[in-house]
Amino acid sequence: MRLSACNVSWSKGGVSILENVSLDVVPGEFLGIVGPNGSGKTSLMSLLAGLRRPKSGRILVDGQAIDRLSRREIAKRIALVEQQAETGERISARQAVELGRTPHLGALAPWSSKDDAIVDEALRNVDMERLAARLWHTLSGGERQRLHIARALAQQPQVLLLDEPTNHLDIGHQIGLLQLVRQQKLTAVAALHDLNHAAMFCDRIALMSGGRIVALGRPSDVLSGERIAAVFGIDVDVVHESGGRCHIRYRPPGSPVVEMPVLRRISS
Ligand SMILES: Nc1ncnc2c1ncn2[C@@H]1O[C@H](COP(=O)(O)OP(=O)(O)OP(=O)(O)O)[C@@H](O)[C@H]1O
């Protein structure tokens, strides 16, 4: 499924937050959105999910304006994992994941063993099967975050939107989650803070600053030292790898510039 933002602007209380943002998420790709705090990543995600309407411009789902689709139609195609998604309900881990099936259920489509199997698989995917019976309020931040992802997977969307999905996760589960997203046969867009995670897992990266996309392309084309310095105000050394990937080394303030080699992956 193709998801597009066409010249989208959004403002709140007279303050411009997104300005003329255009983005085409290609079917099957994993697109990363990076940028400093307040650059507009979450605002863009909520427009892409159809939760907010742009002041001008359009969000298109396979060429169709998103505001012409019902909430249920959107939910069958797009799942959003928000940054501070919480539930105050007294529900179990499994029940939280079962909520992902809601858009697919109805009078003519009651809960069935197929839904159970989808929920089982989603729990397995995030390594949470053994805690399925636990009550939500007894779970750690990282366990809850993994369940939010499982709920989104159980929704069986065509596009998965993730706002800082690795928050609260230990490094093993951060890498595991990004790898899991990459392995899914769906289109994914993730707002990420870790530039190396974006460079490692994303096919393309959109770099945001001040409510605009300032660069969009393959990791090694977008994440240049000059651009990172201009947008984040830090000095880095970038090691370019083959296949458009790169690795960023953060330089301690005041340390000299190092010529970084170009690395080529040796395939076995
Ligand atoms: N509902 C709102 N009302 C007023 N200002 C808002 C609203 N939502 C977002 N903003 C402002 O818009 C700007 C962009 O916010 P947004 O949450 O999209 O940034 P972000 O890139 O996701 O930031 P972070 O990395 O800190 O999560 C910020 O300055 C924020 O304060």
CSV table of C-alpha atoms and ligand atoms in Angstrom, one decimal:
chain,number,residue,atom,x,y,z
A,1,MET,CA,0.0,0.0,0.0
A,2,ARG,CA,1.3,3.5,-0.9
A,3,LEU,CA,0.9,6.2,1.7
A,4,SER,CA,1.6,9.8,0.6
A,5,ALA,CA,1.8,13.2,2.2
A,6,CYS,CA,1.3,15.8,-0.5
A,7,ASN,CA,2.5,19.3,0.5
A,8,VAL,CA,1.0,19.0,3.9
A,9,SER,CA,1.0,21.8,6.5
A,10,TRP,CA,-0.3,21.7,10.0
A,11,SER,CA,-0.5,24.4,12.7
A,12,LYS,CA,-1.8,24.7,16.2
A,13,GLY,CA,-2.9,27.9,18.0
A,14,GLY,CA,-1.6,30.0,15.1
A,15,VAL,CA,1.9,28.3,15.3
A,16,SER,CA,3.1,26.5,12.3
A,17,ILE,CA,4.2,23.0,13.2
A,18,LEU,CA,4.6,21.2,9.8
A,19,GLU,CA,5.3,23.1,6.6
A,20,ASN,CA,4.9,21.8,3.1
A,21,VAL,CA,5.8,18.2,3.9
A,22,SER,CA,5.8,15.8,1.0
A,23,LEU,CA,6.6,12.1,1.3
A,24,ASP,CA,5.7,9.0,-0.6
A,25,VAL,CA,6.0,5.8,1.4
A,26,VAL,CA,6.7,3.1,-1.1
A,27,PRO,CA,5.0,-0.3,-0.7
A,28,GLY,CA,7.2,-2.7,1.3
A,29,GLU,CA,9.8,-0.2,2.4
A,30,PHE,CA,10.9,0.6,5.9
A,31,LEU,CA,11.1,4.4,6.2
A,32,GLY,CA,12.7,6.1,9.2
A,33,ILE,CA,11.9,9.6,10.3
A,34,VAL,CA,14.6,11.2,12.3
A,35,GLY,CA,15.1,14.7,13.7
A,36,PRO,CA,15.6,16.7,16.9
A,37,ASN,CA,12.9,17.0,19.6
A,38,GLY,CA,10.1,19.1,18.4
A,39,SER,CA,11.0,18.9,14.7
A,40,GLY,CA,7.5,17.5,13.9
A,41,LYS,CA,8.0,13.7,13.7
A,42,THR,CA,4.9,12.8,15.9
A,43,SER,CA,2.8,15.5,14.2
A,44,LEU,CA,3.6,14.0,10.8
A,45,MET,CA,2.9,10.4,12.1
A,46,SER,CA,-0.6,11.5,13.4
A,47,LEU,CA,-1.4,13.1,10.0
A,48,LEU,CA,-0.3,10.0,8.2
A,49,ALA,CA,-2.5,7.9,10.5
A,50,GLY,CA,-5.5,10.1,9.8
A,51,LEU,CA,-5.8,11.2,13.4
A,52,ARG,CA,-5.3,14.8,12.5
A,53,ARG,CA,-6.3,16.7,9.4
A,54,PRO,CA,-3.7,18.9,7.6
A,55,LYS,CA,-4.4,22.6,7.4
A,56,SER,CA,-3.5,22.4,3.7
A,57,GLY,CA,-2.3,19.6,1.5
A,58,ARG,CA,-3.5,16.0,1.5
A,59,ILE,CA,-2.8,12.5,2.9
A,60,LEU,CA,-3.4,9.8,0.3
A,61,VAL,CA,-3.9,6.1,0.8
A,62,ASP,CA,-3.3,4.3,-2.5
A,63,GLY,CA,-4.2,7.6,-4.2
A,64,GLN,CA,-7.4,8.0,-2.2
A,65,ALA,CA,-7.8,11.0,0.2
A,66,ILE,CA,-7.6,9.5,3.8
A,67,ASP,CA,-10.5,11.7,5.0
A,68,ARG,CA,-12.8,9.9,2.6
A,69,LEU,CA,-12.2,6.6,4.5
A,70,SER,CA,-14.0,5.6,7.7
A,71,ARG,CA,-12.1,5.0,10.9
A,72,ARG,CA,-12.6,1.3,10.5
A,73,GLU,CA,-11.4,1.3,6.9
A,74,ILE,CA,-8.3,3.2,8.0
A,75,ALA,CA,-7.7,0.8,10.9
A,76,LYS,CA,-7.8,-2.2,8.6
A,77,ARG,CA,-5.0,-0.7,6.6
A,78,ILE,CA,-2.9,1.4,9.0
A,79,ALA,CA,-1.8,0.6,12.6
A,80,LEU,CA,-0.2,3.3,14.7
A,81,VAL,CA,1.8,2.7,17.8
A,82,GLU,CA,1.9,6.0,19.6
A,83,GLN,CA,4.8,7.3,21.8
A,84,GLN,CA,2.8,7.4,25.0
A,85,ALA,CA,0.1,4.8,24.3
A,86,GLU,CA,-1.4,3.8,27.7
A,87,THR,CA,-4.5,2.0,28.9
A,88,GLY,CA,-6.0,2.4,32.3
A,89,GLU,CA,-8.2,-0.7,31.8
A,90,ARG,CA,-7.8,-3.7,34.1
A,91,ILE,CA,-7.0,-6.1,31.3
A,92,SER,CA,-4.5,-8.9,30.7
A,93,ALA,CA,-1.5,-8.7,28.3
A,94,ARG,CA,-3.4,-11.0,25.9
A,95,GLN,CA,-6.6,-8.9,26.0
A,96,ALA,CA,-4.5,-5.8,25.1
A,97,VAL,CA,-3.3,-7.6,22.0
A,98,GLU,CA,-6.8,-8.9,21.2
A,99,LEU,CA,-7.9,-5.2,20.8
A,100,GLY,CA,-5.9,-5.2,17.6
A,101,ARG,CA,-8.5,-7.4,16.0
A,102,THR,CA,-11.4,-4.9,16.6
A,103,PRO,CA,-11.5,-3.4,13.1
A,104,HIS,CA,-11.9,-6.9,11.6
A,105,LEU,CA,-14.8,-7.9,13.8
A,106,GLY,CA,-18.5,-7.3,13.4
A,107,ALA,CA,-21.9,-8.9,13.4
A,108,LEU,CA,-21.0,-11.0,10.4
A,109,ALA,CA,-17.5,-11.6,11.5
A,110,PRO,CA,-17.5,-12.7,15.2
A,111,TRP,CA,-14.3,-13.7,17.1
A,112,SER,CA,-13.0,-17.0,15.8
A,113,SER,CA,-10.1,-19.4,16.2
A,114,LYS,CA,-8.4,-17.5,13.3
A,115,ASP,CA,-8.3,-14.4,15.6
A,116,ASP,CA,-6.9,-16.5,18.4
A,117,ALA,CA,-4.1,-17.8,16.1
A,118,ILE,CA,-3.3,-14.2,14.9
A,119,VAL,CA,-3.1,-13.0,18.5
A,120,ASP,CA,-0.9,-16.0,19.4
A,121,GLU,CA,1.5,-15.2,16.6
A,122,ALA,CA,1.7,-11.5,17.5
A,123,LEU,CA,2.5,-12.4,21.1
A,124,ARG,CA,5.2,-14.9,19.9
A,125,ASN,CA,6.6,-12.3,17.6
A,126,VAL,CA,7.4,-9.9,20.5
A,127,ASP,CA,8.5,-12.6,22.8
A,128,MET,CA,5.6,-12.1,25.2
A,129,GLU,CA,3.8,-15.4,25.1
A,130,ARG,CA,4.7,-16.4,28.6
A,131,LEU,CA,3.4,-13.2,30.1
A,132,ALA,CA,0.1,-13.4,28.2
A,133,ALA,CA,-2.1,-13.9,31.3
A,134,ARG,CA,-0.4,-11.1,33.4
A,135,LEU,CA,-2.4,-8.0,34.2
A,136,TRP,CA,-1.4,-4.8,32.3
A,137,HIS,CA,-0.6,-2.7,35.4
A,138,THR,CA,1.9,-5.4,36.6
A,139,LEU,CA,4.0,-5.2,33.4
A,140,SER,CA,7.2,-3.2,33.0
A,141,GLY,CA,7.5,-0.3,30.5
A,142,GLY,CA,9.4,-2.4,28.0
A,143,GLU,CA,6.9,-5.3,28.3
A,144,ARG,CA,4.0,-2.9,27.7
A,145,GLN,CA,5.8,-1.4,24.7
A,146,ARG,CA,6.2,-4.9,23.2
A,147,LEU,CA,2.5,-5.6,23.7
A,148,HIS,CA,1.7,-2.3,21.9
A,149,ILE,CA,3.7,-3.6,18.9
A,150,ALA,CA,1.9,-7.0,19.2
A,151,ARG,CA,-1.5,-5.3,19.2
A,152,ALA,CA,-0.5,-3.4,16.0
A,153,LEU,CA,0.7,-6.6,14.4
A,154,ALA,CA,-2.6,-8.4,15.4
A,155,GLN,CA,-4.4,-5.6,13.5
A,156,GLN,CA,-2.7,-7.0,10.3
A,157,PRO,CA,-2.3,-3.6,8.7
A,158,GLN,CA,-0.7,-2.9,5.4
A,159,VAL,CA,1.2,0.0,6.9
A,160,LEU,CA,2.7,0.1,10.4
A,161,LEU,CA,3.4,3.5,11.9
A,162,LEU,CA,5.7,3.5,14.9
A,163,ASP,CA,6.4,6.5,17.0
A,164,GLU,CA,9.7,5.9,18.8
A,165,PRO,CA,9.0,2.2,19.1
A,166,THR,CA,12.2,1.4,20.9
A,167,ASN,CA,11.5,3.6,23.9
A,168,HIS,CA,11.7,1.6,27.2
A,169,LEU,CA,13.4,-1.4,25.5
A,170,ASP,CA,16.8,-2.8,26.4
A,171,ILE,CA,19.3,-2.9,23.5
A,172,GLY,CA,18.5,-6.6,22.7
A,173,HIS,CA,14.8,-5.9,22.4
A,174,GLN,CA,15.5,-2.7,20.5
A,175,ILE,CA,17.4,-4.5,17.8
A,176,GLY,CA,15.0,-7.5,17.9
A,177,LEU,CA,12.0,-5.2,17.4
A,178,LEU,CA,13.5,-3.3,14.4
A,179,GLN,CA,14.6,-6.6,12.9
A,180,LEU,CA,11.0,-7.9,13.4
A,181,VAL,CA,9.5,-4.8,11.7
A,182,ARG,CA,12.0,-5.3,8.8
A,183,GLN,CA,11.0,-8.9,8.4
A,184,GLN,CA,7.2,-8.2,8.2
A,185,LYS,CA,5.7,-8.2,4.8
A,186,LEU,CA,4.4,-4.7,5.2
A,187,THR,CA,5.2,-1.1,4.8
A,188,ALA,CA,6.6,0.5,7.9
A,189,VAL,CA,7.3,4.1,9.0
A,190,ALA,CA,9.1,4.6,12.3
A,191,ALA,CA,10.2,7.8,14.1
A,192,LEU,CA,13.5,7.0,15.6
A,193,HIS,CA,16.0,8.8,17.7
A,194,ASP,CA,19.0,6.5,17.3
A,195,LEU,CA,20.5,7.5,14.0
A,196,ASN,CA,22.5,4.2,13.8
A,197,HIS,CA,19.3,2.2,14.2
A,198,ALA,CA,17.8,4.2,11.4
A,199,ALA,CA,20.9,3.6,9.2
A,200,MET,CA,21.0,-0.1,10.0
A,201,PHE,CA,17.4,-1.0,9.4
A,202,CYS,CA,15.6,1.6,7.3
A,203,ASP,CA,15.6,1.5,3.5
A,204,ARG,CA,15.2,5.3,3.4
A,205,ILE,CA,15.4,8.1,6.0
A,206,ALA,CA,13.5,11.4,6.1
A,207,LEU,CA,15.4,13.9,8.2
A,208,MET,CA,13.2,16.6,9.8
A,209,SER,CA,14.1,20.0,11.2
A,210,GLY,CA,11.8,22.8,12.1
A,211,GLY,CA,8.6,21.1,10.7
A,212,ARG,CA,10.2,20.4,7.3
A,213,ILE,CA,11.8,17.5,5.6
A,214,VAL,CA,15.3,18.7,4.9
A,215,ALA,CA,16.6,15.5,3.4
A,216,LEU,CA,15.1,12.2,2.2
A,217,GLY,CA,16.9,9.2,0.7
A,218,ARG,CA,19.2,6.3,1.5
A,219,PRO,CA,20.8,6.4,4.9
A,220,SER,CA,24.3,7.2,3.7
A,221,ASP,CA,23.0,10.0,1.4
A,222,VAL,CA,21.0,11.6,4.1
A,223,LEU,CA,23.2,11.2,7.2
A,224,SER,CA,26.2,13.3,6.2
A,225,GLY,CA,28.4,14.8,8.9
A,226,GLU,CA,27.6,18.3,7.7
A,227,ARG,CA,23.9,17.7,7.9
A,228,ILE,CA,24.0,16.1,11.3
A,229,ALA,CA,26.0,19.0,12.6
A,230,ALA,CA,23.6,21.5,11.1
A,231,VAL,CA,20.4,19.8,12.4
A,232,PHE,CA,21.5,18.2,15.7
A,233,GLY,CA,24.4,20.5,16.5
A,234,ILE,CA,26.9,17.7,17.1
A,235,ASP,CA,30.1,16.5,15.5
A,236,VAL,CA,30.2,13.0,14.1
A,237,ASP,CA,32.3,10.8,11.8
A,238,VAL,CA,30.3,8.8,9.3
A,239,VAL,CA,31.6,5.5,8.0
A,240,HIS,CA,30.0,4.7,4.7
A,241,GLU,CA,29.2,1.1,3.9
A,242,SER,CA,28.0,-0.5,0.7
A,243,GLY,CA,24.3,-0.7,-0.2
A,244,GLY,CA,23.6,2.9,0.9
A,245,ARG,CA,24.2,2.1,4.6
A,246,CYS,CA,26.4,4.0,7.0
A,247,HIS,CA,27.5,4.0,10.6
A,248,ILE,CA,27.8,7.2,12.8
A,249,ARG,CA,30.5,7.7,15.4
A,250,TYR,CA,29.7,10.5,17.8
A,251,ARG,CA,32.8,12.7,18.4
A,252,PRO,CA,33.5,14.0,21.8
A,253,PRO,CA,33.3,17.8,21.8
A,254,GLY,CA,36.7,19.4,20.8
A,255,SER,CA,38.2,16.2,19.3
A,256,PRO,CA,39.9,16.3,15.9
A,257,VAL,CA,38.3,15.2,12.6
A,258,VAL,CA,39.2,11.7,11.6
A,259,GLU,CA,39.2,10.5,8.0
A,260,MET,CA,36.8,7.6,8.0
A,261,PRO,CA,37.3,4.7,5.6
A,262,VAL,CA,34.7,3.5,3.2
A,263,LEU,CA,33.8,0.0,4.3
A,264,ARG,CA,32.5,-2.7,1.9
A,265,ARG,CA,30.5,-5.6,3.1
A,266,ILE,CA,32.2,-8.9,2.3
A,267,SER,CA,29.6,-11.3,1.3
A,268,SER,CA,30.2,-15.0,2.2
B,1,LIG,N1,-1.4,19.9,20.2
B,1,LIG,C1,-0.3,20.7,20.1
B,1,LIG,N2,-0.5,22.0,20.5
B,1,LIG,C2,0.5,22.9,20.5
B,1,LIG,N3,1.8,22.6,20.0
B,1,LIG,C3,2.0,21.3,19.6
B,1,LIG,C4,0.9,20.3,19.6
B,1,LIG,N4,1.5,19.2,19.2
B,1,LIG,C5,2.8,19.4,18.9
B,1,LIG,N5,3.1,20.7,19.2
B,1,LIG,C6,4.4,21.3,19.0
B,1,LIG,O1,4.8,21.0,17.7
B,1,LIG,C7,6.2,20.8,17.6
B,1,LIG,C8,6.5,19.4,17.0
B,1,LIG,O2,6.1,18.4,18.0
B,1,LIG,P1,6.2,16.9,17.7
B,1,LIG,O3,5.7,16.2,18.9
B,1,LIG,O4,5.6,16.6,16.4
B,1,LIG,O5,7.8,16.8,17.6
B,1,LIG,P2,8.7,15.5,17.6
B,1,LIG,O6,9.7,15.6,16.5
B,1,LIG,O7,7.9,14.2,17.6
B,1,LIG,O8,9.4,15.7,19.0
B,1,LIG,P3,10.1,14.6,20.1
B,1,LIG,O9,11.3,14.0,19.4
B,1,LIG,O10,10.4,15.4,21.2
B,1,LIG,O11,9.0,13.5,20.3
B,1,LIG,C9,6.7,21.0,19.1
B,1,LIG,O12,7.2,22.3,19.2
B,1,LIG,C10,5.4,20.8,19.9
B,1,LIG,O13,5.5,21.5,21.1
